[in-house]
GROMACS .gro file of C-alpha atoms in nm:
model
  276
    1UNK     CA    1  16.324   5.190  -1.557
    2UNK     CA    2  16.292   4.967  -1.227
    3UNK     CA    3  16.587   4.827  -1.068
    4UNK     CA    4  16.462   4.475  -1.111
    5UNK     CA    5  16.791   4.331  -1.145
    6UNK     CA    6  16.971   4.489  -0.888
    7UNK     CA    7  17.228   4.314  -0.708
    8UNK     CA    8  17.223   4.034  -0.984
    9UNK     CA    9  17.510   3.940  -1.217
   10UNK     CA   10  17.440   3.849  -1.566
   11UNK     CA   11  17.667   3.676  -1.824
   12UNK     CA   12  17.613   3.760  -2.184
   13UNK     CA   13  17.750   3.598  -2.501
   14UNK     CA   14  17.745   3.789  -2.835
   15UNK     CA   15  17.762   4.121  -2.644
   16UNK     CA   16  17.951   4.313  -2.880
   17UNK     CA   17  17.672   4.453  -3.071
   18UNK     CA   18  17.316   4.399  -3.202
   19UNK     CA   19  17.065   4.232  -2.967
   20UNK     CA   20  17.331   4.136  -2.723
   21UNK     CA   21  17.461   4.470  -2.680
   22UNK     CA   22  17.083   4.599  -2.633
   23UNK     CA   23  17.027   4.336  -2.395
   24UNK     CA   24  17.345   4.416  -2.198
   25UNK     CA   25  17.256   4.777  -2.181
   26UNK     CA   26  16.904   4.699  -2.042
   27UNK     CA   27  17.043   4.471  -1.792
   28UNK     CA   28  17.278   4.746  -1.662
   29UNK     CA   29  17.006   5.001  -1.645
   30UNK     CA   30  16.815   4.748  -1.424
   31UNK     CA   31  17.094   4.740  -1.194
   32UNK     CA   32  17.296   4.429  -1.303
   33UNK     CA   33  17.679   4.374  -1.304
   34UNK     CA   34  17.806   4.214  -1.602
   35UNK     CA   35  18.033   3.958  -1.769
   36UNK     CA   36  18.049   4.044  -2.151
   37UNK     CA   37  18.187   3.815  -2.403
   38UNK     CA   38  18.225   3.776  -2.773
   39UNK     CA   39  18.438   3.625  -3.018
   40UNK     CA   40  18.615   3.948  -3.124
   41UNK     CA   41  18.731   3.801  -3.439
   42UNK     CA   42  18.611   3.677  -3.773
   43UNK     CA   43  18.535   3.320  -3.858
   44UNK     CA   44  18.640   3.137  -4.150
   45UNK     CA   45  18.320   3.008  -4.341
   46UNK     CA   46  18.106   3.304  -4.210
   47UNK     CA   47  18.079   3.563  -4.495
   48UNK     CA   48  18.052   3.888  -4.278
   49UNK     CA   49  18.230   4.063  -4.000
   50UNK     CA   50  18.175   3.928  -3.640
   51UNK     CA   51  18.171   4.140  -3.329
   52UNK     CA   52  18.499   4.329  -3.248
   53UNK     CA   53  18.707   4.397  -2.961
   54UNK     CA   54  18.636   4.754  -2.995
   55UNK     CA   55  18.251   4.688  -3.017
   56UNK     CA   56  18.262   4.488  -2.712
   57UNK     CA   57  18.462   4.759  -2.514
   58UNK     CA   58  18.193   4.989  -2.637
   59UNK     CA   59  17.915   4.786  -2.506
   60UNK     CA   60  18.115   4.761  -2.170
   61UNK     CA   61  18.131   5.153  -2.196
   62UNK     CA   62  17.760   5.205  -2.232
   63UNK     CA   63  17.683   4.966  -1.955
   64UNK     CA   64  17.916   5.153  -1.715
   65UNK     CA   65  17.735   5.470  -1.763
   66UNK     CA   66  17.452   5.300  -1.591
   67UNK     CA   67  17.667   5.241  -1.275
   68UNK     CA   68  17.733   4.873  -1.374
   69UNK     CA   69  18.060   4.692  -1.293
   70UNK     CA   70  18.153   4.522  -1.636
   71UNK     CA   71  18.405   4.267  -1.729
   72UNK     CA   72  18.484   4.181  -2.070
   73UNK     CA   73  18.638   3.860  -2.229
   74UNK     CA   74  18.709   3.712  -2.593
   75UNK     CA   75  18.511   3.386  -2.613
   76UNK     CA   76  18.453   3.143  -2.888
   77UNK     CA   77  18.136   2.941  -2.787
   78UNK     CA   78  18.273   2.663  -3.004
   79UNK     CA   79  18.561   2.620  -2.713
   80UNK     CA   80  18.462   2.468  -2.389
   81UNK     CA   81  18.804   2.597  -2.261
   82UNK     CA   82  18.735   2.970  -2.335
   83UNK     CA   83  18.388   2.919  -2.204
   84UNK     CA   84  18.512   2.785  -1.871
   85UNK     CA   85  18.794   3.047  -1.826
   86UNK     CA   86  18.538   3.311  -1.855
   87UNK     CA   87  18.292   3.178  -1.633
   88UNK     CA   88  18.564   3.135  -1.384
   89UNK     CA   89  18.682   3.504  -1.432
   90UNK     CA   90  18.310   3.596  -1.393
   91UNK     CA   91  18.240   3.379  -1.080
   92UNK     CA   92  18.580   3.491  -0.885
   93UNK     CA   93  18.478   3.863  -0.961
   94UNK     CA   94  18.111   3.872  -0.855
   95UNK     CA   95  18.078   3.563  -0.643
   96UNK     CA   96  17.766   3.464  -0.805
   97UNK     CA   97  17.608   3.425  -1.158
   98UNK     CA   98  17.216   3.513  -1.166
   99UNK     CA   99  17.162   3.548  -1.537
  100UNK     CA  100  17.277   3.382  -1.854
  101UNK     CA  101  17.188   3.527  -2.174
  102UNK     CA  102  17.284   3.280  -2.462
  103UNK     CA  103  17.291   3.525  -2.752
  104UNK     CA  104  17.607   3.421  -2.968
  105UNK     CA  105  17.494   3.343  -3.290
  106UNK     CA  106  17.573   3.356  -3.673
  107UNK     CA  107  17.301   3.384  -3.973
  108UNK     CA  108  17.521   3.250  -4.226
  109UNK     CA  109  17.645   3.053  -4.412
  110UNK     CA  110  17.294   3.022  -4.538
  111UNK     CA  111  17.090   3.089  -4.867
  112UNK     CA  112  17.107   2.764  -5.018
  113UNK     CA  113  16.878   2.474  -5.072
  114UNK     CA  114  16.931   2.179  -4.848
  115UNK     CA  115  17.114   1.947  -5.066
  116UNK     CA  116  17.360   2.243  -5.162
  117UNK     CA  117  17.502   2.292  -4.797
  118UNK     CA  118  17.833   2.189  -4.754
  119UNK     CA  119  17.896   1.968  -4.435
  120UNK     CA  120  18.149   2.204  -4.305
  121UNK     CA  121  17.880   2.464  -4.341
  122UNK     CA  122  17.623   2.254  -4.135
  123UNK     CA  123  17.873   2.170  -3.877
  124UNK     CA  124  17.960   2.549  -3.825
  125UNK     CA  125  17.593   2.665  -3.790
  126UNK     CA  126  17.495   2.419  -3.538
  127UNK     CA  127  17.829   2.425  -3.366
  128UNK     CA  128  17.769   2.807  -3.297
  129UNK     CA  129  17.399   2.853  -3.277
  130UNK     CA  130  17.313   2.545  -3.095
  131UNK     CA  131  17.598   2.358  -2.928
  132UNK     CA  132  17.757   2.699  -2.841
  133UNK     CA  133  17.457   2.770  -2.597
  134UNK     CA  134  17.450   2.415  -2.468
  135UNK     CA  135  17.819   2.462  -2.377
  136UNK     CA  136  17.772   2.780  -2.197
  137UNK     CA  137  17.457   2.628  -2.016
  138UNK     CA  138  17.667   2.318  -1.922
  139UNK     CA  139  17.930   2.538  -1.772
  140UNK     CA  140  17.713   2.836  -1.597
  141UNK     CA  141  17.422   2.600  -1.503
  142UNK     CA  142  17.641   2.383  -1.275
  143UNK     CA  143  17.705   2.700  -1.068
  144UNK     CA  144  17.347   2.808  -1.074
  145UNK     CA  145  17.226   2.471  -0.964
  146UNK     CA  146  17.462   2.502  -0.679
  147UNK     CA  147  17.326   2.828  -0.600
  148UNK     CA  148  16.969   2.691  -0.653
  149UNK     CA  149  16.878   3.004  -0.818
  150UNK     CA  150  16.931   3.154  -1.185
  151UNK     CA  151  16.764   3.251  -1.524
  152UNK     CA  152  16.894   3.149  -1.843
  153UNK     CA  153  16.752   3.320  -2.156
  154UNK     CA  154  16.837   3.155  -2.474
  155UNK     CA  155  16.791   3.398  -2.770
  156UNK     CA  156  16.659   3.167  -3.073
  157UNK     CA  157  16.456   3.338  -3.349
  158UNK     CA  158  16.113   3.292  -3.532
  159UNK     CA  159  16.331   3.039  -3.719
  160UNK     CA  160  16.285   2.815  -3.399
  161UNK     CA  161  15.913   2.804  -3.480
  162UNK     CA  162  15.858   2.793  -3.834
  163UNK     CA  163  16.051   2.702  -4.147
  164UNK     CA  164  16.243   2.944  -4.382
  165UNK     CA  165  16.348   2.870  -4.731
  166UNK     CA  166  16.709   2.823  -4.812
  167UNK     CA  167  16.801   2.848  -4.439
  168UNK     CA  168  16.800   2.484  -4.318
  169UNK     CA  169  17.092   2.490  -4.117
  170UNK     CA  170  16.984   2.800  -3.918
  171UNK     CA  171  16.637   2.687  -3.886
  172UNK     CA  172  16.768   2.352  -3.754
  173UNK     CA  173  16.994   2.494  -3.496
  174UNK     CA  174  16.706   2.753  -3.382
  175UNK     CA  175  16.445   2.471  -3.358
  176UNK     CA  176  16.728   2.271  -3.150
  177UNK     CA  177  16.767   2.542  -2.935
  178UNK     CA  178  16.404   2.573  -2.848
  179UNK     CA  179  16.411   2.214  -2.762
  180UNK     CA  180  16.715   2.252  -2.552
  181UNK     CA  181  16.556   2.510  -2.371
  182UNK     CA  182  16.245   2.284  -2.269
  183UNK     CA  183  16.444   2.005  -2.180
  184UNK     CA  184  16.698   2.192  -1.972
  185UNK     CA  185  16.413   2.392  -1.803
  186UNK     CA  186  16.291   2.043  -1.688
  187UNK     CA  187  16.639   1.938  -1.556
  188UNK     CA  188  16.681   2.254  -1.370
  189UNK     CA  189  16.333   2.333  -1.236
  190UNK     CA  190  16.386   2.120  -0.900
  191UNK     CA  191  16.695   2.357  -0.838
  192UNK     CA  192  16.507   2.679  -0.876
  193UNK     CA  193  16.695   2.767  -1.216
  194UNK     CA  194  16.445   2.887  -1.493
  195UNK     CA  195  16.520   2.856  -1.855
  196UNK     CA  196  16.351   3.026  -2.134
  197UNK     CA  197  16.371   3.091  -2.482
  198UNK     CA  198  16.316   3.432  -2.649
  199UNK     CA  199  16.220   3.431  -3.022
  200UNK     CA  200  16.282   3.776  -3.204
  201UNK     CA  201  16.145   3.848  -3.550
  202UNK     CA  202  16.289   4.070  -3.796
  203UNK     CA  203  16.501   4.292  -3.576
  204UNK     CA  204  16.587   4.649  -3.715
  205UNK     CA  205  16.969   4.698  -3.778
  206UNK     CA  206  16.972   4.997  -3.541
  207UNK     CA  207  17.301   5.192  -3.597
  208UNK     CA  208  17.303   5.259  -3.220
  209UNK     CA  209  17.359   4.891  -3.142
  210UNK     CA  210  17.564   4.821  -3.461
  211UNK     CA  211  17.339   4.534  -3.553
  212UNK     CA  212  17.365   4.374  -3.895
  213UNK     CA  213  17.174   4.042  -3.867
  214UNK     CA  214  16.887   4.150  -4.074
  215UNK     CA  215  17.097   4.267  -4.342
  216UNK     CA  216  17.303   3.956  -4.355
  217UNK     CA  217  16.977   3.754  -4.389
  218UNK     CA  218  16.882   3.970  -4.658
  219UNK     CA  219  17.211   3.906  -4.851
  220UNK     CA  220  17.178   3.544  -4.836
  221UNK     CA  221  16.829   3.565  -4.992
  222UNK     CA  222  16.962   3.807  -5.280
  223UNK     CA  223  16.790   4.107  -5.148
  224UNK     CA  224  16.962   4.451  -5.206
  225UNK     CA  225  17.079   4.622  -4.901
  226UNK     CA  226  16.889   4.942  -4.987
  227UNK     CA  227  16.556   4.762  -4.982
  228UNK     CA  228  16.606   4.476  -4.730
  229UNK     CA  229  16.414   4.655  -4.455
  230UNK     CA  230  16.105   4.738  -4.648
  231UNK     CA  231  16.088   4.369  -4.782
  232UNK     CA  232  16.075   4.232  -4.417
  233UNK     CA  233  15.846   4.498  -4.322
  234UNK     CA  234  15.586   4.356  -4.574
  235UNK     CA  235  15.581   4.032  -4.385
  236UNK     CA  236  15.512   4.226  -4.046
  237UNK     CA  237  15.124   4.223  -3.920
  238UNK     CA  238  15.240   4.548  -3.743
  239UNK     CA  239  15.368   4.687  -4.053
  240UNK     CA  240  15.701   4.777  -3.890
  241UNK     CA  241  16.025   4.600  -3.779
  242UNK     CA  242  16.105   4.487  -3.422
  243UNK     CA  243  16.332   4.724  -3.227
  244UNK     CA  244  16.627   4.570  -3.039
  245UNK     CA  245  16.517   4.762  -2.734
  246UNK     CA  246  16.187   4.557  -2.749
  247UNK     CA  247  16.381   4.242  -2.743
  248UNK     CA  248  16.600   4.365  -2.473
  249UNK     CA  249  16.291   4.448  -2.262
  250UNK     CA  250  16.143   4.102  -2.296
  251UNK     CA  251  16.503   3.937  -2.216
  252UNK     CA  252  16.506   4.158  -1.892
  253UNK     CA  253  16.172   4.038  -1.779
  254UNK     CA  254  16.253   3.685  -1.819
  255UNK     CA  255  16.566   3.747  -1.629
  256UNK     CA  256  16.417   3.936  -1.352
  257UNK     CA  257  16.223   3.770  -1.031
  258UNK     CA  258  15.889   3.914  -1.189
  259UNK     CA  259  15.908   3.609  -1.406
  260UNK     CA  260  15.955   3.380  -1.138
  261UNK     CA  261  15.687   3.154  -1.242
  262UNK     CA  262  15.796   3.116  -1.591
  263UNK     CA  263  16.020   2.838  -1.702
  264UNK     CA  264  16.031   2.618  -2.026
  265UNK     CA  265  15.860   2.885  -2.221
  266UNK     CA  266  15.892   3.026  -2.548
  267UNK     CA  267  15.842   3.419  -2.574
  268UNK     CA  268  15.795   3.581  -2.914
  269UNK     CA  269  15.879   3.930  -2.998
  270UNK     CA  270  15.785   3.906  -3.349
  271UNK     CA  271  15.522   4.181  -3.432
  272UNK     CA  272  15.273   3.893  -3.473
  273UNK     CA  273  15.476   3.730  -3.744
  274UNK     CA  274  15.414   3.364  -3.605
  275UNK     CA  275  15.035   3.442  -3.506
  276UNK     CA  276  14.921   3.361  -3.871
   0.00000   0.00000   0.00000
């Protein structure tokens, strides 16, 4: 792998496992130093375990194997004070912030028709998946604008491009994140800061990265754990699930200077799902 992030510092949310871990390791292998954050505790209303401190520590360990300097901190993206504290730690430690990967997100509470969604469930989904990204952008973006350089990559979803039955909150949040990406890209373009959205499709729950997003989506739809991957494969034009490393490679490119002419874009890594 080329060292196309050498000398850069990346701030990664939702880094404890899954796509966040895959991207963090990819960035480290490409030469970046990292500030890795995750909530490290469970949330009332989210019906599955979230990333833990031990998982976040393990992500950091994997990154250090590539020679990266890594700092970790527990952050709930619903809380501006926690985001600001972590950004301050990162900026003081590294002197600059070159990449922001907004990956923190939840897939549930979901699995209901729109009129059965409780207001608390709706608020929770948007607060984490959409407002959380805005809070991080509002904090890191200020530093990048001052630097007059930086790359922000927002991990959205194919749910940011098409609708999914029984996932109104998630779809609304991810569509909002795509819209936020485009608006902020225009805000920041005069200052040399790029902002792009990355839309993964059905990503395999790799044991290496401890991902479980696909399984939780399947659970919300009432699909058995033992058959969920085969169900999603049937919808893939490539007849296979997307690998976490494929998403991470796209994130690395968007973060790097090789993508210097790309801003306000929506990049899909979905095996052709949204081409139909």
